[in-house]
Amino acid sequence: MRIALLGGTGDIGEGLALRFAHDTDHEILIGSRDPEKARDSVEEYEKLLEGRDVEASIKGFTNEMATDRADVVILSVPPYYAGDTVETVASKLDKDTILVTPAVGMKGDEDGMHYHPPSAGSVTELVASRAPDETPVVGAFHNLAAGELSNLDHDLDLDTLVVGEGNAKQTVTSLASEIDGLRVLDAGPLANAAEVESITPLVINIARHNEELHDVGVKFK
């Protein structure tokens, strides 16, 4: 499959790109508003992978071009850009393209990070409201630390929760399960996205207030 990471030059985009490229045989498309920035990131990722004797198919494009070529599009952009990014690429989305969002609305103060969802109820539901009606939307990868994903020397042992419907959710579950050390758990329909997203600020606060914990994730037993 072709997996596009819109905003794939950022932290979470880098982490997911490296893990998919390292652990799977799927073609990875790095999207950015600036195609030169996308190509620079591709070179960086390829060097990291070559250092581990991994040959991967990674290409850089504008967000629109990456979307047009992809089977699965992951919105690895900050939450306040998610809706606008969807509208920018909407003409390239259709019923056969799965749109995935890991974004979480948060606000920080001196005490830590706090969940701050949009009026739609969650960023996942916001993305669904801005996407074409026929395009399936799935929420996944919300509670993963970008630093832990990017560090290929670190073996993952984490869970990720997936919300969505039908075949689209099954496809994303299968894809995510191909990342070594990542267990995928079904958290129900999109209406449950707020509960999933709200875990992320808790995870960040735990890392912030416990020096021995840096890239905190979640594991359910």
PDB file of C-alpha atoms in Angstrom:
ATOM      1  CA  MET A   1       0.000   0.000   0.000  1.00  0.00           C
ATOM      2  CA  ARG A   2       0.959   3.631  -0.335  1.00  0.00           C
ATOM      3  CA  ILE A   3       0.912   5.499   2.978  1.00  0.00           C
ATOM      4  CA  ALA A   4       1.032   9.298   2.827  1.00  0.00           C
ATOM      5  CA  LEU A   5       2.074  11.296   5.869  1.00  0.00           C
ATOM      6  CA  LEU A   6       0.858  14.861   5.464  1.00  0.00           C
ATOM      7  CA  GLY A   7       3.108  17.038   7.557  1.00  0.00           C
ATOM      8  CA  GLY A   8       5.511  14.121   7.413  1.00  0.00           C
ATOM      9  CA  THR A   9       8.417  16.453   8.123  1.00  0.00           C
ATOM     10  CA  GLY A  10       7.300  16.993  11.737  1.00  0.00           C
ATOM     11  CA  ASP A  11       7.927  14.916  14.851  1.00  0.00           C
ATOM     12  CA  ILE A  12       5.024  12.454  14.710  1.00  0.00           C
ATOM     13  CA  GLY A  13       5.305  12.275  10.917  1.00  0.00           C
ATOM     14  CA  GLU A  14       8.978  11.386  11.173  1.00  0.00           C
ATOM     15  CA  GLY A  15       8.322   8.717  13.800  1.00  0.00           C
ATOM     16  CA  LEU A  16       5.557   7.013  11.859  1.00  0.00           C
ATOM     17  CA  ALA A  17       7.456   7.291   8.561  1.00  0.00           C
ATOM     18  CA  LEU A  18      10.552   5.660  10.034  1.00  0.00           C
ATOM     19  CA  ARG A  19       8.622   2.868  11.728  1.00  0.00           C
ATOM     20  CA  PHE A  20       6.540   2.049   8.644  1.00  0.00           C
ATOM     21  CA  ALA A  21       9.622   2.198   6.419  1.00  0.00           C
ATOM     22  CA  HIS A  22      11.695   0.091   8.824  1.00  0.00           C
ATOM     23  CA  ASP A  23       9.116  -2.537   9.736  1.00  0.00           C
ATOM     24  CA  THR A  24       6.976  -2.884   6.596  1.00  0.00           C
ATOM     25  CA  ASP A  25       7.263  -3.069   2.812  1.00  0.00           C
ATOM     26  CA  HIS A  26       4.729  -0.314   2.127  1.00  0.00           C
ATOM     27  CA  GLU A  27       5.628   2.731   0.050  1.00  0.00           C
ATOM     28  CA  ILE A  28       5.913   5.865   2.182  1.00  0.00           C
ATOM     29  CA  LEU A  29       4.992   9.287   0.805  1.00  0.00           C
ATOM     30  CA  ILE A  30       6.111  12.353   2.758  1.00  0.00           C
ATOM     31  CA  GLY A  31       3.815  15.319   2.240  1.00  0.00           C
ATOM     32  CA  SER A  32       4.447  18.964   3.025  1.00  0.00           C
ATOM     33  CA  ARG A  33       3.217  22.369   1.920  1.00  0.00           C
ATOM     34  CA  ASP A  34       6.805  22.850   0.713  1.00  0.00           C
ATOM     35  CA  PRO A  35       7.897  20.004  -1.618  1.00  0.00           C
ATOM     36  CA  GLU A  36      11.581  20.853  -1.103  1.00  0.00           C
ATOM     37  CA  LYS A  37      11.149  20.403   2.636  1.00  0.00           C
ATOM     38  CA  ALA A  38       9.491  17.037   1.981  1.00  0.00           C
ATOM     39  CA  ARG A  39      12.400  15.914  -0.196  1.00  0.00           C
ATOM     40  CA  ASP A  40      14.927  17.052   2.423  1.00  0.00           C
ATOM     41  CA  SER A  41      13.143  14.954   5.035  1.00  0.00           C
ATOM     42  CA  VAL A  42      13.124  11.961   2.694  1.00  0.00           C
ATOM     43  CA  GLU A  43      16.914  12.217   2.361  1.00  0.00           C
ATOM     44  CA  GLU A  44      17.256  12.399   6.146  1.00  0.00           C
ATOM     45  CA  TYR A  45      15.027   9.385   6.713  1.00  0.00           C
ATOM     46  CA  GLU A  46      16.777   7.364   4.010  1.00  0.00           C
ATOM     47  CA  LYS A  47      20.171   8.020   5.604  1.00  0.00           C
ATOM     48  CA  LEU A  48      18.904   6.847   8.978  1.00  0.00           C
ATOM     49  CA  LEU A  49      17.501   3.678   7.440  1.00  0.00           C
ATOM     50  CA  GLU A  50      20.569   2.997   5.312  1.00  0.00           C
ATOM     51  CA  GLY A  51      22.617   3.111   8.494  1.00  0.00           C
ATOM     52  CA  ARG A  52      20.543   0.155   9.646  1.00  0.00           C
ATOM     53  CA  ASP A  53      20.844  -1.679   6.295  1.00  0.00           C
ATOM     54  CA  VAL A  54      17.195  -1.037   5.486  1.00  0.00           C
ATOM     55  CA  GLU A  55      16.148  -0.235   1.935  1.00  0.00           C
ATOM     56  CA  ALA A  56      12.796   1.514   1.869  1.00  0.00           C
ATOM     57  CA  SER A  57      10.638   3.273  -0.701  1.00  0.00           C
ATOM     58  CA  ILE A  58      10.166   6.870   0.495  1.00  0.00           C
ATOM     59  CA  LYS A  59       9.238   9.818  -1.716  1.00  0.00           C
ATOM     60  CA  GLY A  60       8.498  13.487  -1.075  1.00  0.00           C
ATOM     61  CA  PHE A  61       5.645  15.535  -2.509  1.00  0.00           C
ATOM     62  CA  THR A  62       3.318  18.393  -1.759  1.00  0.00           C
ATOM     63  CA  ASN A  63       0.444  17.366   0.517  1.00  0.00           C
ATOM     64  CA  GLU A  64      -1.944  17.354  -2.430  1.00  0.00           C
ATOM     65  CA  MET A  65       0.267  15.161  -4.605  1.00  0.00           C
ATOM     66  CA  ALA A  66       0.955  12.742  -1.770  1.00  0.00           C
ATOM     67  CA  THR A  67      -2.773  12.428  -1.078  1.00  0.00           C
ATOM     68  CA  ASP A  68      -3.566  11.815  -4.733  1.00  0.00           C
ATOM     69  CA  ARG A  69      -1.155   8.858  -4.808  1.00  0.00           C
ATOM     70  CA  ALA A  70      -2.028   7.275  -1.449  1.00  0.00           C
ATOM     71  CA  ASP A  71      -4.273   4.486  -0.235  1.00  0.00           C
ATOM     72  CA  VAL A  72      -4.006   5.673   3.378  1.00  0.00           C
ATOM     73  CA  VAL A  73      -3.434   9.320   4.332  1.00  0.00           C
ATOM     74  CA  ILE A  74      -2.222  10.123   7.847  1.00  0.00           C
ATOM     75  CA  LEU A  75      -2.706  13.716   9.014  1.00  0.00           C
ATOM     76  CA  SER A  76       0.497  14.115  11.000  1.00  0.00           C
ATOM     77  CA  VAL A  77      -0.077  17.855  11.443  1.00  0.00           C
ATOM     78  CA  PRO A  78      -0.787  19.906  14.597  1.00  0.00           C
ATOM     79  CA  PRO A  79      -4.457  19.798  15.632  1.00  0.00           C
ATOM     80  CA  TYR A  80      -5.101  23.445  14.736  1.00  0.00           C
ATOM     81  CA  TYR A  81      -4.039  22.690  11.130  1.00  0.00           C
ATOM     82  CA  ALA A  82      -5.933  19.418  10.767  1.00  0.00           C
ATOM     83  CA  GLY A  83      -9.220  20.769   9.464  1.00  0.00           C
ATOM     84  CA  ASP A  84      -7.648  23.223   7.033  1.00  0.00           C
ATOM     85  CA  THR A  85      -5.264  20.550   5.757  1.00  0.00           C
ATOM     86  CA  VAL A  86      -8.194  18.238   5.034  1.00  0.00           C
ATOM     87  CA  GLU A  87      -9.922  20.967   3.042  1.00  0.00           C
ATOM     88  CA  THR A  88      -6.713  21.662   1.108  1.00  0.00           C
ATOM     89  CA  VAL A  89      -6.480  18.038  -0.081  1.00  0.00           C
ATOM     90  CA  ALA A  90     -10.230  17.274  -0.211  1.00  0.00           C
ATOM     91  CA  SER A  91     -10.327  17.151  -4.002  1.00  0.00           C
ATOM     92  CA  LYS A  92      -7.776  14.307  -3.899  1.00  0.00           C
ATOM     93  CA  LEU A  93      -9.767  12.231  -1.391  1.00  0.00           C
ATOM     94  CA  ASP A  94     -12.390   9.661  -2.354  1.00  0.00           C
ATOM     95  CA  LYS A  95     -14.186   6.603  -1.017  1.00  0.00           C
ATOM     96  CA  ASP A  96     -11.103   4.434  -1.585  1.00  0.00           C
ATOM     97  CA  THR A  97      -8.751   6.655   0.433  1.00  0.00           C
ATOM     98  CA  ILE A  98      -8.646   6.152   4.193  1.00  0.00           C
ATOM     99  CA  LEU A  99      -7.975   9.332   6.188  1.00  0.00           C
ATOM    100  CA  VAL A 100      -6.265   8.794   9.556  1.00  0.00           C
ATOM    101  CA  THR A 101      -5.775  11.382  12.278  1.00  0.00           C
ATOM    102  CA  PRO A 102      -3.565  11.097  15.396  1.00  0.00           C
ATOM    103  CA  ALA A 103      -3.975  14.767  16.408  1.00  0.00           C
ATOM    104  CA  VAL A 104      -5.102  15.825  19.890  1.00  0.00           C
ATOM    105  CA  GLY A 105      -6.325  19.244  21.019  1.00  0.00           C
ATOM    106  CA  MET A 106      -4.375  20.388  24.084  1.00  0.00           C
ATOM    107  CA  LYS A 107      -3.470  23.535  25.982  1.00  0.00           C
ATOM    108  CA  GLY A 108      -0.541  23.941  28.330  1.00  0.00           C
ATOM    109  CA  ASP A 109       0.063  26.025  31.440  1.00  0.00           C
ATOM    110  CA  GLU A 110       2.456  25.951  34.395  1.00  0.00           C
ATOM    111  CA  ASP A 111       0.727  22.849  35.754  1.00  0.00           C
ATOM    112  CA  GLY A 112       0.973  20.787  32.563  1.00  0.00           C
ATOM    113  CA  MET A 113      -1.016  19.866  29.476  1.00  0.00           C
ATOM    114  CA  HIS A 114      -4.819  19.805  29.466  1.00  0.00           C
ATOM    115  CA  TYR A 115      -7.261  18.307  26.997  1.00  0.00           C
ATOM    116  CA  HIS A 116      -8.843  21.011  24.838  1.00  0.00           C
ATOM    117  CA  PRO A 117     -11.119  19.498  22.203  1.00  0.00           C
ATOM    118  CA  PRO A 118     -12.670  21.530  19.392  1.00  0.00           C
ATOM    119  CA  SER A 119     -16.403  22.230  19.294  1.00  0.00           C
ATOM    120  CA  ALA A 120     -16.893  19.088  17.171  1.00  0.00           C
ATOM    121  CA  GLY A 121     -16.098  17.034  20.294  1.00  0.00           C
ATOM    122  CA  SER A 122     -12.691  15.720  19.216  1.00  0.00           C
ATOM    123  CA  VAL A 123     -10.109  16.389  16.534  1.00  0.00           C
ATOM    124  CA  THR A 124     -11.040  13.060  14.947  1.00  0.00           C
ATOM    125  CA  GLU A 125     -14.676  14.142  14.633  1.00  0.00           C
ATOM    126  CA  LEU A 126     -13.558  17.554  13.342  1.00  0.00           C
ATOM    127  CA  VAL A 127     -11.537  15.844  10.599  1.00  0.00           C
ATOM    128  CA  ALA A 128     -14.536  13.669   9.711  1.00  0.00           C
ATOM    129  CA  SER A 129     -16.744  16.752   9.433  1.00  0.00           C
ATOM    130  CA  ARG A 130     -14.303  18.457   7.040  1.00  0.00           C
ATOM    131  CA  ALA A 131     -13.564  15.406   4.883  1.00  0.00           C
ATOM    132  CA  PRO A 132     -15.703  14.455   1.862  1.00  0.00           C
ATOM    133  CA  ASP A 133     -18.731  12.399   2.936  1.00  0.00           C
ATOM    134  CA  GLU A 134     -17.537   9.301   1.078  1.00  0.00           C
ATOM    135  CA  THR A 135     -14.027   9.319   2.606  1.00  0.00           C
ATOM    136  CA  PRO A 136     -13.698   7.000   5.634  1.00  0.00           C
ATOM    137  CA  VAL A 137     -11.994   8.556   8.660  1.00  0.00           C
ATOM    138  CA  VAL A 138     -10.155   6.625  11.367  1.00  0.00           C
ATOM    139  CA  GLY A 139      -8.512   7.879  14.562  1.00  0.00           C
ATOM    140  CA  ALA A 140      -5.260   6.158  15.530  1.00  0.00           C
ATOM    141  CA  PHE A 141      -1.733   6.713  16.971  1.00  0.00           C
ATOM    142  CA  HIS A 142      -2.969   9.388  19.410  1.00  0.00           C
ATOM    143  CA  ASN A 143      -1.089   8.351  22.526  1.00  0.00           C
ATOM    144  CA  LEU A 144       2.327   7.533  21.050  1.00  0.00           C
ATOM    145  CA  ALA A 145       5.412   9.597  21.870  1.00  0.00           C
ATOM    146  CA  ALA A 146       7.078  10.912  18.717  1.00  0.00           C
ATOM    147  CA  GLY A 147      10.532  10.543  20.243  1.00  0.00           C
ATOM    148  CA  GLU A 148       9.970   6.893  21.011  1.00  0.00           C
ATOM    149  CA  LEU A 149       8.756   6.208  17.478  1.00  0.00           C
ATOM    150  CA  SER A 150      11.729   7.999  15.912  1.00  0.00           C
ATOM    151  CA  ASN A 151      14.311   6.155  17.991  1.00  0.00           C
ATOM    152  CA  LEU A 152      14.749   2.969  15.991  1.00  0.00           C
ATOM    153  CA  ASP A 153      17.226   1.672  18.568  1.00  0.00           C
ATOM    154  CA  HIS A 154      14.328   1.438  21.004  1.00  0.00           C
ATOM    155  CA  ASP A 155      12.041  -1.605  20.856  1.00  0.00           C
ATOM    156  CA  LEU A 156       8.413  -0.622  21.188  1.00  0.00           C
ATOM    157  CA  ASP A 157       6.065  -2.306  23.630  1.00  0.00           C
ATOM    158  CA  LEU A 158       2.994  -0.102  23.369  1.00  0.00           C
ATOM    159  CA  ASP A 159      -0.713  -0.080  22.616  1.00  0.00           C
ATOM    160  CA  THR A 160      -2.544   2.253  20.266  1.00  0.00           C
ATOM    161  CA  LEU A 161      -6.302   2.711  20.272  1.00  0.00           C
ATOM    162  CA  VAL A 162      -8.242   2.888  17.018  1.00  0.00           C
ATOM    163  CA  VAL A 163     -11.683   4.434  16.488  1.00  0.00           C
ATOM    164  CA  GLY A 164     -13.686   4.240  13.296  1.00  0.00           C
ATOM    165  CA  GLU A 165     -16.017   2.045  11.306  1.00  0.00           C
ATOM    166  CA  GLY A 166     -15.975  -1.059   9.115  1.00  0.00           C
ATOM    167  CA  ASN A 167     -13.307  -1.979   6.603  1.00  0.00           C
ATOM    168  CA  ALA A 168     -11.413   1.272   7.027  1.00  0.00           C
ATOM    169  CA  LYS A 169     -10.812   0.594  10.709  1.00  0.00           C
ATOM    170  CA  GLN A 170      -9.806  -2.995   9.929  1.00  0.00           C
ATOM    171  CA  THR A 171      -7.295  -1.786   7.318  1.00  0.00           C
ATOM    172  CA  VAL A 172      -5.714   0.729   9.697  1.00  0.00           C
ATOM    173  CA  THR A 173      -5.615  -1.895  12.437  1.00  0.00           C
ATOM    174  CA  SER A 174      -3.770  -4.280  10.133  1.00  0.00           C
ATOM    175  CA  LEU A 175      -1.318  -1.589   9.023  1.00  0.00           C
ATOM    176  CA  ALA A 176      -0.563  -0.402  12.549  1.00  0.00           C
ATOM    177  CA  SER A 177      -0.094  -4.003  13.697  1.00  0.00           C
ATOM    178  CA  GLU A 178       2.760  -4.348  11.201  1.00  0.00           C
ATOM    179  CA  ILE A 179       4.847  -1.938  13.305  1.00  0.00           C
ATOM    180  CA  ASP A 180       6.950  -4.137  15.579  1.00  0.00           C
ATOM    181  CA  GLY A 181       5.972  -3.893  19.237  1.00  0.00           C
ATOM    182  CA  LEU A 182       2.744  -2.011  18.621  1.00  0.00           C
ATOM    183  CA  ARG A 183      -0.509  -3.663  19.693  1.00  0.00           C
ATOM    184  CA  VAL A 184      -3.714  -2.227  18.262  1.00  0.00           C
ATOM    185  CA  LEU A 185      -6.909  -2.190  20.312  1.00  0.00           C
ATOM    186  CA  ASP A 186     -10.399  -1.388  19.037  1.00  0.00           C
ATOM    187  CA  ALA A 187     -11.897   1.539  20.971  1.00  0.00           C
ATOM    188  CA  GLY A 188     -15.185   1.631  19.061  1.00  0.00           C
ATOM    189  CA  PRO A 189     -16.696   4.242  16.689  1.00  0.00           C
ATOM    190  CA  LEU A 190     -15.609   7.826  16.066  1.00  0.00           C
ATOM    191  CA  ALA A 191     -17.939   9.002  18.836  1.00  0.00           C
ATOM    192  CA  ASN A 192     -15.418   7.540  21.316  1.00  0.00           C
ATOM    193  CA  ALA A 193     -12.519   9.607  19.964  1.00  0.00           C
ATOM    194  CA  ALA A 194     -12.621  12.208  22.742  1.00  0.00           C
ATOM    195  CA  GLU A 195     -12.005   9.565  25.400  1.00  0.00           C
ATOM    196  CA  VAL A 196      -9.042   8.226  23.428  1.00  0.00           C
ATOM    197  CA  GLU A 197      -7.560  11.643  22.679  1.00  0.00           C
ATOM    198  CA  SER A 198      -7.871  12.795  26.296  1.00  0.00           C
ATOM    199  CA  ILE A 199      -5.321  10.178  27.374  1.00  0.00           C
ATOM    200  CA  THR A 200      -2.537  12.037  25.564  1.00  0.00           C
ATOM    201  CA  PRO A 201      -2.197  15.048  27.915  1.00  0.00           C
ATOM    202  CA  LEU A 202      -2.181  12.628  30.860  1.00  0.00           C
ATOM    203  CA  VAL A 203       0.691  10.705  29.283  1.00  0.00           C
ATOM    204  CA  ILE A 204       2.622  13.940  28.665  1.00  0.00           C
ATOM    205  CA  ASN A 205       2.084  15.094  32.250  1.00  0.00           C
ATOM    206  CA  ILE A 206       3.361  11.797  33.615  1.00  0.00           C
ATOM    207  CA  ALA A 207       6.532  12.185  31.549  1.00  0.00           C
ATOM    208  CA  ARG A 208       6.919  15.793  32.674  1.00  0.00           C
ATOM    209  CA  HIS A 209       6.631  15.090  36.392  1.00  0.00           C
ATOM    210  CA  ASN A 210       8.678  11.872  36.559  1.00  0.00           C
ATOM    211  CA  GLU A 211      12.323  12.326  35.625  1.00  0.00           C
ATOM    212  CA  GLU A 212      12.906   8.648  34.925  1.00  0.00           C
ATOM    213  CA  LEU A 213      10.135   8.622  32.333  1.00  0.00           C
ATOM    214  CA  HIS A 214      10.776  10.430  29.056  1.00  0.00           C
ATOM    215  CA  ASP A 215       8.799   8.991  26.148  1.00  0.00           C
ATOM    216  CA  VAL A 216       5.766   7.633  27.980  1.00  0.00           C
ATOM    217  CA  GLY A 217       3.198   5.488  26.170  1.00  0.00           C
ATOM    218  CA  VAL A 218       0.244   3.340  27.196  1.00  0.00           C
ATOM    219  CA  LYS A 219      -0.125  -0.393  27.722  1.00  0.00           C
ATOM    220  CA  PHE A 220      -3.457  -1.947  28.688  1.00  0.00           C
ATOM    221  CA  LYS A 221      -3.657  -5.233  30.592  1.00  0.00           C
TER     222      LYS A 221
END
